[in-house]
PDB file of C-alpha atoms and ligand atoms in Angstrom:
ATOM      1  CA  MET A   1       0.000   0.000   0.000  1.00  0.00           C
ATOM      2  CA  ARG A   2       1.278   3.481  -0.803  1.00  0.00           C
ATOM      3  CA  GLY A   3       0.064   6.543   1.097  1.00  0.00           C
ATOM      4  CA  TYR A   4      -0.585   9.997  -0.267  1.00  0.00           C
ATOM      5  CA  PHE A   5       1.975  12.795  -0.513  1.00  0.00           C
ATOM      6  CA  ILE A   6       0.775  16.419  -0.401  1.00  0.00           C
ATOM      7  CA  THR A   7       3.206  19.359  -0.576  1.00  0.00           C
ATOM      8  CA  PHE A   8       2.564  23.039   0.174  1.00  0.00           C
ATOM      9  CA  GLU A   9       4.419  25.708  -1.779  1.00  0.00           C
ATOM     10  CA  GLY A  10       4.383  29.445  -2.230  1.00  0.00           C
ATOM     11  CA  PRO A  11       6.094  32.719  -1.341  1.00  0.00           C
ATOM     12  CA  ASP A  12       7.346  33.425   2.179  1.00  0.00           C
ATOM     13  CA  GLY A  13       4.546  34.423   4.542  1.00  0.00           C
ATOM     14  CA  ALA A  14       1.769  32.823   2.457  1.00  0.00           C
ATOM     15  CA  GLY A  15       0.219  31.139   5.518  1.00  0.00           C
ATOM     16  CA  LYS A  16       1.126  27.537   4.652  1.00  0.00           C
ATOM     17  CA  THR A  17       1.922  26.483   8.207  1.00  0.00           C
ATOM     18  CA  THR A  18      -1.469  27.570   9.598  1.00  0.00           C
ATOM     19  CA  GLN A  19      -3.262  25.726   6.808  1.00  0.00           C
ATOM     20  CA  ILE A  20      -1.191  22.562   7.224  1.00  0.00           C
ATOM     21  CA  ASP A  21      -2.176  22.488  10.915  1.00  0.00           C
ATOM     22  CA  LEU A  22      -5.871  22.896  10.036  1.00  0.00           C
ATOM     23  CA  LEU A  23      -5.762  20.239   7.307  1.00  0.00           C
ATOM     24  CA  SER A  24      -3.931  17.745   9.497  1.00  0.00           C
ATOM     25  CA  LYS A  25      -6.577  18.170  12.235  1.00  0.00           C
ATOM     26  CA  TYR A  26      -9.313  17.647   9.641  1.00  0.00           C
ATOM     27  CA  LEU A  27      -7.703  14.445   8.338  1.00  0.00           C
ATOM     28  CA  LEU A  28      -6.929  13.125  11.843  1.00  0.00           C
ATOM     29  CA  ASP A  29     -10.578  13.679  12.804  1.00  0.00           C
ATOM     30  CA  LYS A  30     -11.500  11.425   9.897  1.00  0.00           C
ATOM     31  CA  GLY A  31      -9.348   8.714  11.468  1.00  0.00           C
ATOM     32  CA  LEU A  32      -6.602   8.940   8.850  1.00  0.00           C
ATOM     33  CA  ASN A  33      -2.927   8.422   9.570  1.00  0.00           C
ATOM     34  CA  VAL A  34      -1.190  11.762   8.984  1.00  0.00           C
ATOM     35  CA  VAL A  35       2.450  12.828   9.160  1.00  0.00           C
ATOM     36  CA  VAL A  36       3.272  16.554   9.146  1.00  0.00           C
ATOM     37  CA  THR A  37       6.771  17.604   8.193  1.00  0.00           C
ATOM     38  CA  ARG A  38       8.710  20.454   6.620  1.00  0.00           C
ATOM     39  CA  GLU A  39      11.664  21.402   4.434  1.00  0.00           C
ATOM     40  CA  PRO A  40      14.379  22.180   4.970  1.00  0.00           C
ATOM     41  CA  GLY A  41      14.102  19.867   7.979  1.00  0.00           C
ATOM     42  CA  GLY A  42      11.997  16.947   9.168  1.00  0.00           C
ATOM     43  CA  THR A  43      14.819  14.732  10.499  1.00  0.00           C
ATOM     44  CA  PRO A  44      17.660  15.559  12.943  1.00  0.00           C
ATOM     45  CA  ILE A  45      20.266  15.698  10.136  1.00  0.00           C
ATOM     46  CA  SER A  46      17.988  17.759   7.874  1.00  0.00           C
ATOM     47  CA  GLU A  47      17.166  20.166  10.716  1.00  0.00           C
ATOM     48  CA  ALA A  48      20.901  20.623  11.378  1.00  0.00           C
ATOM     49  CA  ILE A  49      21.393  21.463   7.685  1.00  0.00           C
ATOM     50  CA  ARG A  50      18.440  23.889   7.940  1.00  0.00           C
ATOM     51  CA  GLY A  51      20.308  25.723  10.690  1.00  0.00           C
ATOM     52  CA  ILE A  52      23.339  26.178   8.414  1.00  0.00           C
ATOM     53  CA  ILE A  53      21.265  27.327   5.417  1.00  0.00           C
ATOM     54  CA  LEU A  54      19.039  29.862   7.167  1.00  0.00           C
ATOM     55  CA  ASP A  55      21.654  31.363   9.519  1.00  0.00           C
ATOM     56  CA  THR A  56      21.772  35.115   8.803  1.00  0.00           C
ATOM     57  CA  ASN A  57      25.527  35.069   9.634  1.00  0.00           C
ATOM     58  CA  HIS A  58      26.123  32.965   6.507  1.00  0.00           C
ATOM     59  CA  SER A  59      25.703  35.848   4.077  1.00  0.00           C
ATOM     60  CA  GLU A  60      28.758  34.656   2.091  1.00  0.00           C
ATOM     61  CA  MET A  61      27.082  31.328   1.126  1.00  0.00           C
ATOM     62  CA  ASP A  62      27.556  30.512  -2.547  1.00  0.00           C
ATOM     63  CA  PRO A  63      24.262  29.802  -4.414  1.00  0.00           C
ATOM     64  CA  VAL A  64      25.578  26.402  -5.545  1.00  0.00           C
ATOM     65  CA  THR A  65      26.426  25.485  -1.937  1.00  0.00           C
ATOM     66  CA  GLU A  66      22.922  26.568  -0.979  1.00  0.00           C
ATOM     67  CA  MET A  67      21.375  24.384  -3.697  1.00  0.00           C
ATOM     68  CA  TYR A  68      23.346  21.297  -2.593  1.00  0.00           C
ATOM     69  CA  LEU A  69      22.531  21.866   1.086  1.00  0.00           C
ATOM     70  CA  TYR A  70      18.789  21.974   0.350  1.00  0.00           C
ATOM     71  CA  ALA A  71      19.171  18.846  -1.794  1.00  0.00           C
ATOM     72  CA  ALA A  72      21.229  17.082   0.932  1.00  0.00           C
ATOM     73  CA  SER A  73      18.633  17.925   3.555  1.00  0.00           C
ATOM     74  CA  ARG A  74      15.947  16.564   1.194  1.00  0.00           C
ATOM     75  CA  ALA A  75      17.788  13.292   0.487  1.00  0.00           C
ATOM     76  CA  GLN A  76      17.886  12.495   4.212  1.00  0.00           C
ATOM     77  CA  HIS A  77      14.271  13.586   4.688  1.00  0.00           C
ATOM     78  CA  VAL A  78      13.013  11.416   1.823  1.00  0.00           C
ATOM     79  CA  SER A  79      14.938   8.298   2.819  1.00  0.00           C
ATOM     80  CA  GLN A  80      14.445   8.507   6.578  1.00  0.00           C
ATOM     81  CA  LEU A  81      10.915   9.893   6.874  1.00  0.00           C
ATOM     82  CA  ILE A  82       8.853  10.488   3.717  1.00  0.00           C
ATOM     83  CA  ALA A  83       9.427   7.254   1.786  1.00  0.00           C
ATOM     84  CA  PRO A  84       8.925   4.982   4.847  1.00  0.00           C
ATOM     85  CA  ALA A  85       5.727   6.861   5.847  1.00  0.00           C
ATOM     86  CA  LEU A  86       4.328   6.486   2.324  1.00  0.00           C
ATOM     87  CA  ARG A  87       5.205   2.778   2.307  1.00  0.00           C
ATOM     88  CA  GLN A  88       3.204   2.459   5.537  1.00  0.00           C
ATOM     89  CA  GLY A  89       0.183   3.997   3.774  1.00  0.00           C
ATOM     90  CA  LYS A  90       0.290   7.338   5.628  1.00  0.00           C
ATOM     91  CA  ILE A  91      -0.761  10.748   4.331  1.00  0.00           C
ATOM     92  CA  VAL A  92       2.315  12.980   4.358  1.00  0.00           C
ATOM     93  CA  LEU A  93       1.814  16.775   4.514  1.00  0.00           C
ATOM     94  CA  CYS A  94       5.061  18.560   3.754  1.00  0.00           C
ATOM     95  CA  ASP A  95       5.671  22.310   4.108  1.00  0.00           C
ATOM     96  CA  ARG A  96       7.791  22.966   0.960  1.00  0.00           C
ATOM     97  CA  PHE A  97       9.593  20.362  -1.173  1.00  0.00           C
ATOM     98  CA  VAL A  98      11.582  20.173  -4.421  1.00  0.00           C
ATOM     99  CA  ASP A  99       9.523  22.908  -6.151  1.00  0.00           C
ATOM    100  CA  SER A 100      10.891  25.405  -3.601  1.00  0.00           C
ATOM    101  CA  SER A 101      14.430  24.552  -4.726  1.00  0.00           C
ATOM    102  CA  ILE A 102      13.446  24.955  -8.386  1.00  0.00           C
ATOM    103  CA  ALA A 103      11.844  28.345  -7.658  1.00  0.00           C
ATOM    104  CA  TYR A 104      14.267  29.786  -5.054  1.00  0.00           C
ATOM    105  CA  GLN A 105      17.612  28.396  -6.219  1.00  0.00           C
ATOM    106  CA  GLY A 106      16.722  27.885  -9.893  1.00  0.00           C
ATOM    107  CA  ALA A 107      14.976  31.208 -10.520  1.00  0.00           C
ATOM    108  CA  GLY A 108      15.671  33.357  -7.436  1.00  0.00           C
ATOM    109  CA  ARG A 109      19.424  32.609  -7.378  1.00  0.00           C
ATOM    110  CA  GLY A 110      19.524  32.296 -11.175  1.00  0.00           C
ATOM    111  CA  LEU A 111      21.028  28.788 -11.269  1.00  0.00           C
ATOM    112  CA  GLY A 112      18.421  27.654 -13.807  1.00  0.00           C
ATOM    113  CA  MET A 113      15.245  25.704 -13.065  1.00  0.00           C
ATOM    114  CA  LYS A 114      16.281  22.693 -15.201  1.00  0.00           C
ATOM    115  CA  MET A 115      19.690  22.352 -13.520  1.00  0.00           C
ATOM    116  CA  VAL A 116      18.209  22.455 -10.015  1.00  0.00           C
ATOM    117  CA  GLU A 117      15.586  19.894 -11.014  1.00  0.00           C
ATOM    118  CA  GLU A 118      18.327  17.566 -12.303  1.00  0.00           C
ATOM    119  CA  ILE A 119      20.568  17.954  -9.242  1.00  0.00           C
ATOM    120  CA  ASN A 120      17.615  17.094  -7.027  1.00  0.00           C
ATOM    121  CA  SER A 121      16.615  13.927  -8.846  1.00  0.00           C
ATOM    122  CA  ALA A 122      19.042  11.790  -6.823  1.00  0.00           C
ATOM    123  CA  ALA A 123      17.697  13.265  -3.577  1.00  0.00           C
ATOM    124  CA  LEU A 124      14.114  12.387  -4.506  1.00  0.00           C
ATOM    125  CA  GLN A 125      14.750   8.655  -4.962  1.00  0.00           C
ATOM    126  CA  GLY A 126      11.679   8.490  -7.188  1.00  0.00           C
ATOM    127  CA  VAL A 127       9.378  10.091  -4.604  1.00  0.00           C
ATOM    128  CA  MET A 128       7.251  12.929  -5.996  1.00  0.00           C
ATOM    129  CA  PRO A 129       4.170  14.623  -4.522  1.00  0.00           C
ATOM    130  CA  ASP A 130       0.760  13.305  -5.582  1.00  0.00           C
ATOM    131  CA  ILE A 131      -0.521  16.843  -5.298  1.00  0.00           C
ATOM    132  CA  THR A 132       1.087  20.253  -4.703  1.00  0.00           C
ATOM    133  CA  LEU A 133      -0.911  23.160  -3.340  1.00  0.00           C
ATOM    134  CA  PHE A 134       0.465  26.491  -4.525  1.00  0.00           C
ATOM    135  CA  PHE A 135      -0.416  29.278  -2.088  1.00  0.00           C
ATOM    136  CA  ASP A 136      -0.935  32.167  -4.438  1.00  0.00           C
ATOM    137  CA  ILE A 137      -0.292  35.524  -2.774  1.00  0.00           C
ATOM    138  CA  ASP A 138       1.499  38.649  -3.958  1.00  0.00           C
ATOM    139  CA  PRO A 139       5.108  38.163  -2.738  1.00  0.00           C
ATOM    140  CA  GLU A 140       5.227  41.696  -1.316  1.00  0.00           C
ATOM    141  CA  LYS A 141       2.137  40.998   0.790  1.00  0.00           C
ATOM    142  CA  GLY A 142       3.632  37.714   1.980  1.00  0.00           C
ATOM    143  CA  LEU A 143       6.855  39.387   3.058  1.00  0.00           C
ATOM    144  CA  THR A 144       4.970  42.087   4.968  1.00  0.00           C
ATOM    145  CA  ARG A 145       2.947  39.392   6.748  1.00  0.00           C
ATOM    146  CA  GLY A 146       6.159  37.515   7.560  1.00  0.00           C
ATOM    147  CA  ARG A 147       7.748  40.603   9.047  1.00  0.00           C
ATOM    148  CA  ASN A 148       4.790  40.989  11.393  1.00  0.00           C
ATOM    149  CA  ARG A 149       5.514  37.559  12.892  1.00  0.00           C
ATOM    150  CA  ASP A 150       7.364  37.498  16.200  1.00  0.00           C
ATOM    151  CA  ARG A 151      10.403  35.545  14.956  1.00  0.00           C
ATOM    152  CA  ARG A 152      13.394  37.133  13.190  1.00  0.00           C
ATOM    153  CA  ALA A 153      13.653  36.970   9.393  1.00  0.00           C
ATOM    154  CA  ASP A 154      15.891  34.155   8.083  1.00  0.00           C
ATOM    155  CA  ARG A 155      18.618  34.536   5.433  1.00  0.00           C
ATOM    156  CA  LEU A 156      16.243  33.931   2.490  1.00  0.00           C
ATOM    157  CA  GLU A 157      13.554  36.282   3.764  1.00  0.00           C
ATOM    158  CA  LEU A 158      16.147  39.051   3.943  1.00  0.00           C
ATOM    159  CA  GLU A 159      16.491  38.989   0.124  1.00  0.00           C
ATOM    160  CA  GLY A 160      15.006  41.936  -1.778  1.00  0.00           C
ATOM    161  CA  ILE A 161      11.603  42.066  -3.418  1.00  0.00           C
ATOM    162  CA  GLY A 162      13.146  41.428  -6.894  1.00  0.00           C
ATOM    163  CA  PHE A 163      14.353  38.009  -5.707  1.00  0.00           C
ATOM    164  CA  HIS A 164      10.936  37.170  -4.258  1.00  0.00           C
ATOM    165  CA  ARG A 165       9.175  38.261  -7.461  1.00  0.00           C
ATOM    166  CA  ASP A 166      11.397  35.928  -9.516  1.00  0.00           C
ATOM    167  CA  VAL A 167      10.547  33.109  -7.104  1.00  0.00           C
ATOM    168  CA  TYR A 168       6.824  33.835  -7.410  1.00  0.00           C
ATOM    169  CA  GLU A 169       6.982  33.865 -11.220  1.00  0.00           C
ATOM    170  CA  ALA A 170       8.834  30.547 -11.180  1.00  0.00           C
ATOM    171  CA  PHE A 171       6.068  28.985  -9.072  1.00  0.00           C
ATOM    172  CA  CYS A 172       3.517  30.258 -11.630  1.00  0.00           C
ATOM    173  CA  ARG A 173       5.589  28.669 -14.400  1.00  0.00           C
ATOM    174  CA  LEU A 174       5.667  25.362 -12.501  1.00  0.00           C
ATOM    175  CA  CYS A 175       1.845  25.502 -12.193  1.00  0.00           C
ATOM    176  CA  HIS A 176       1.655  25.704 -15.992  1.00  0.00           C
ATOM    177  CA  MET A 177       4.305  23.048 -16.566  1.00  0.00           C
ATOM    178  CA  TYR A 178       2.702  20.478 -14.249  1.00  0.00           C
ATOM    179  CA  PRO A 179      -1.055  21.192 -14.296  1.00  0.00           C
ATOM    180  CA  GLU A 180      -1.934  17.615 -13.286  1.00  0.00           C
ATOM    181  CA  ARG A 181       0.025  17.963 -10.023  1.00  0.00           C
ATOM    182  CA  PHE A 182      -0.338  21.660  -9.082  1.00  0.00           C
ATOM    183  CA  ARG A 183      -3.474  23.248  -7.610  1.00  0.00           C
ATOM    184  CA  ARG A 184      -3.682  26.980  -6.985  1.00  0.00           C
ATOM    185  CA  ILE A 185      -5.037  28.213  -3.656  1.00  0.00           C
ATOM    186  CA  ASN A 186      -6.035  31.858  -3.350  1.00  0.00           C
ATOM    187  CA  ALA A 187      -4.026  32.555  -0.190  1.00  0.00           C
ATOM    188  CA  ASP A 188      -4.977  36.199   0.146  1.00  0.00           C
ATOM    189  CA  GLY A 189      -7.996  35.960   2.390  1.00  0.00           C
ATOM    190  CA  ASP A 190      -9.619  34.755   5.559  1.00  0.00           C
ATOM    191  CA  ILE A 191      -7.991  31.711   7.250  1.00  0.00           C
ATOM    192  CA  MET A 192     -11.187  29.631   7.402  1.00  0.00           C
ATOM    193  CA  GLU A 193     -12.118  30.491   3.811  1.00  0.00           C
ATOM    194  CA  ILE A 194      -8.710  29.279   2.633  1.00  0.00           C
ATOM    195  CA  HIS A 195      -9.146  26.127   4.739  1.00  0.00           C
ATOM    196  CA  ARG A 196     -12.502  25.471   2.999  1.00  0.00           C
ATOM    197  CA  GLN A 197     -10.871  25.867  -0.437  1.00  0.00           C
ATOM    198  CA  ILE A 198      -8.304  23.243   0.574  1.00  0.00           C
ATOM    199  CA  ILE A 199     -10.896  20.803   1.956  1.00  0.00           C
ATOM    200  CA  ASN A 200     -12.999  21.079  -1.223  1.00  0.00           C
ATOM    201  CA  LEU A 201      -9.967  20.352  -3.302  1.00  0.00           C
ATOM    202  CA  ILE A 202      -8.725  17.461  -1.180  1.00  0.00           C
ATOM    203  CA  GLU A 203     -12.148  15.814  -1.145  1.00  0.00           C
ATOM    204  CA  GLN A 204     -12.192  15.841  -4.958  1.00  0.00           C
ATOM    205  CA  LEU A 205      -8.921  13.964  -5.322  1.00  0.00           C
ATOM    206  CA  PRO A 206      -9.735  10.597  -6.902  1.00  0.00           C
ATOM    207  CA  LYS A 207      -7.227   8.474  -4.987  1.00  0.00           C
ATOM    208  CA  TYR A 208      -7.710  10.141  -1.621  1.00  0.00           C
ATOM    209  CA  GLY A 209     -11.521   9.871  -1.872  1.00  0.00           C
ATOM    210  CA  LYS A 210     -11.449   6.046  -1.977  1.00  0.00           C
TER     211      LYS A 210
HETATM  212  P1  TYD B   1      10.208  27.986   5.448  1.00  0.00           P
HETATM  213  O1  TYD B   1      10.580  27.562   6.808  1.00  0.00           O
HETATM  214  O2  TYD B   1       9.103  27.216   4.781  1.00  0.00           O
HETATM  215  O3  TYD B   1       9.881  29.531   5.491  1.00  0.00           O
HETATM  216  P2  TYD B   1       8.453  30.216   5.490  1.00  0.00           P
HETATM  217  O4  TYD B   1       7.704  29.653   6.653  1.00  0.00           O
HETATM  218  O5  TYD B   1       8.800  31.655   5.625  1.00  0.00           O
HETATM  219  O6  TYD B   1       7.812  29.882   4.169  1.00  0.00           O
HETATM  220  O7  TYD B   1      11.463  27.912   4.474  1.00  0.00           O
HETATM  221  C1  TYD B   1      12.627  28.573   4.786  1.00  0.00           C
HETATM  222  C2  TYD B   1      13.175  29.296   3.598  1.00  0.00           C
HETATM  223  O8  TYD B   1      13.886  28.404   2.734  1.00  0.00           O
HETATM  224  C3  TYD B   1      12.129  29.983   2.739  1.00  0.00           C
HETATM  225  O9  TYD B   1      12.559  31.315   2.517  1.00  0.00           O
HETATM  226  C4  TYD B   1      12.162  29.226   1.441  1.00  0.00           C
HETATM  227  C5  TYD B   1      13.546  28.659   1.390  1.00  0.00           C
HETATM  228  N1  TYD B   1      13.716  27.408   0.611  1.00  0.00           N
HETATM  229  C6  TYD B   1      14.544  27.407  -0.502  1.00  0.00           C
HETATM  230  O10 TYD B   1      15.101  28.447  -0.887  1.00  0.00           O
HETATM  231  N2  TYD B   1      14.752  26.229  -1.171  1.00  0.00           N
HETATM  232  C7  TYD B   1      14.184  25.056  -0.775  1.00  0.00           C
HETATM  233  O11 TYD B   1      14.399  23.988  -1.412  1.00  0.00           O
HETATM  234  C8  TYD B   1      13.321  25.072   0.385  1.00  0.00           C
HETATM  235  C9  TYD B   1      12.676  23.808   0.869  1.00  0.00           C
HETATM  236  C10 TYD B   1      13.119  26.282   1.049  1.00  0.00           C
END
C-alpha cells in the first residue's frame, strides 16, 4: 500500500503552516494516519542542515552550496521519513519540497530551473508529490505578513523584493508546466475560507476519496 503525498508551496509568509495544521486536524478527525513535516528539515540531520542554510551570519554562502545543502537535507528527509511513511500507507503533509528549490535556487538565485531539477533527482529517490498546493499571494504581501511575525527573518527572507518576485513567477511557471500535479489556492484571504478551499480540493482527489 502506498500513502498519499501532499506538498505546500508558495512565497514566504503565504500562511502555509497555519493551513497545514488545520488540514492535518481535519484528516486526523476522519481517522486517517497523517504525518506533518517540513523542508528544509523533518529529520535531525535535515534540521541541522536547515540551521546552516538559514543562519543570517552565513551571508557569504555561494548559491551552488545553498542548492546542494537543500538537496542534501531533502535526500535524508526522503529516505528517513517520507518514503517509509508512504510505504506504511500514511498521508504525508510537507511544508515545501523540491519545487521550492526549483523556484528559489533555480529562478531566485539564477542557477536555472532545469539544472536544479536535475541535481535534485538523486535526492528524490523516485518520490514525488501526488498533489502540490500552490499558495498564491502577492510576494510583497507575503513578506509584509512575515515581518509581522514574532520571529526574526531568516537569510532567504532578507532577500530583496526582486528576488521574491522571480521566485513567485517561477512557481507560476511550474503551475503551468505540471497542471496535473499543481493546484492553486487563493491565499490572500480569511484563514477559514482558505481552509474550505483546501478541503474542497482534497475531497475531490480521486485516490484520496477512496
Ligand atoms: P520555510 O521555513 O518554509 O519559510 P516560510 O515559513 O517563511 O515559508 O522555508 C525557509 C526558507 O527556505 C524559505 O525562505 C524558502 C527557502 N527554501 C529554498 O530556498 N529552497 C528550498 O528547497 C526550500 C525547501 C526552502
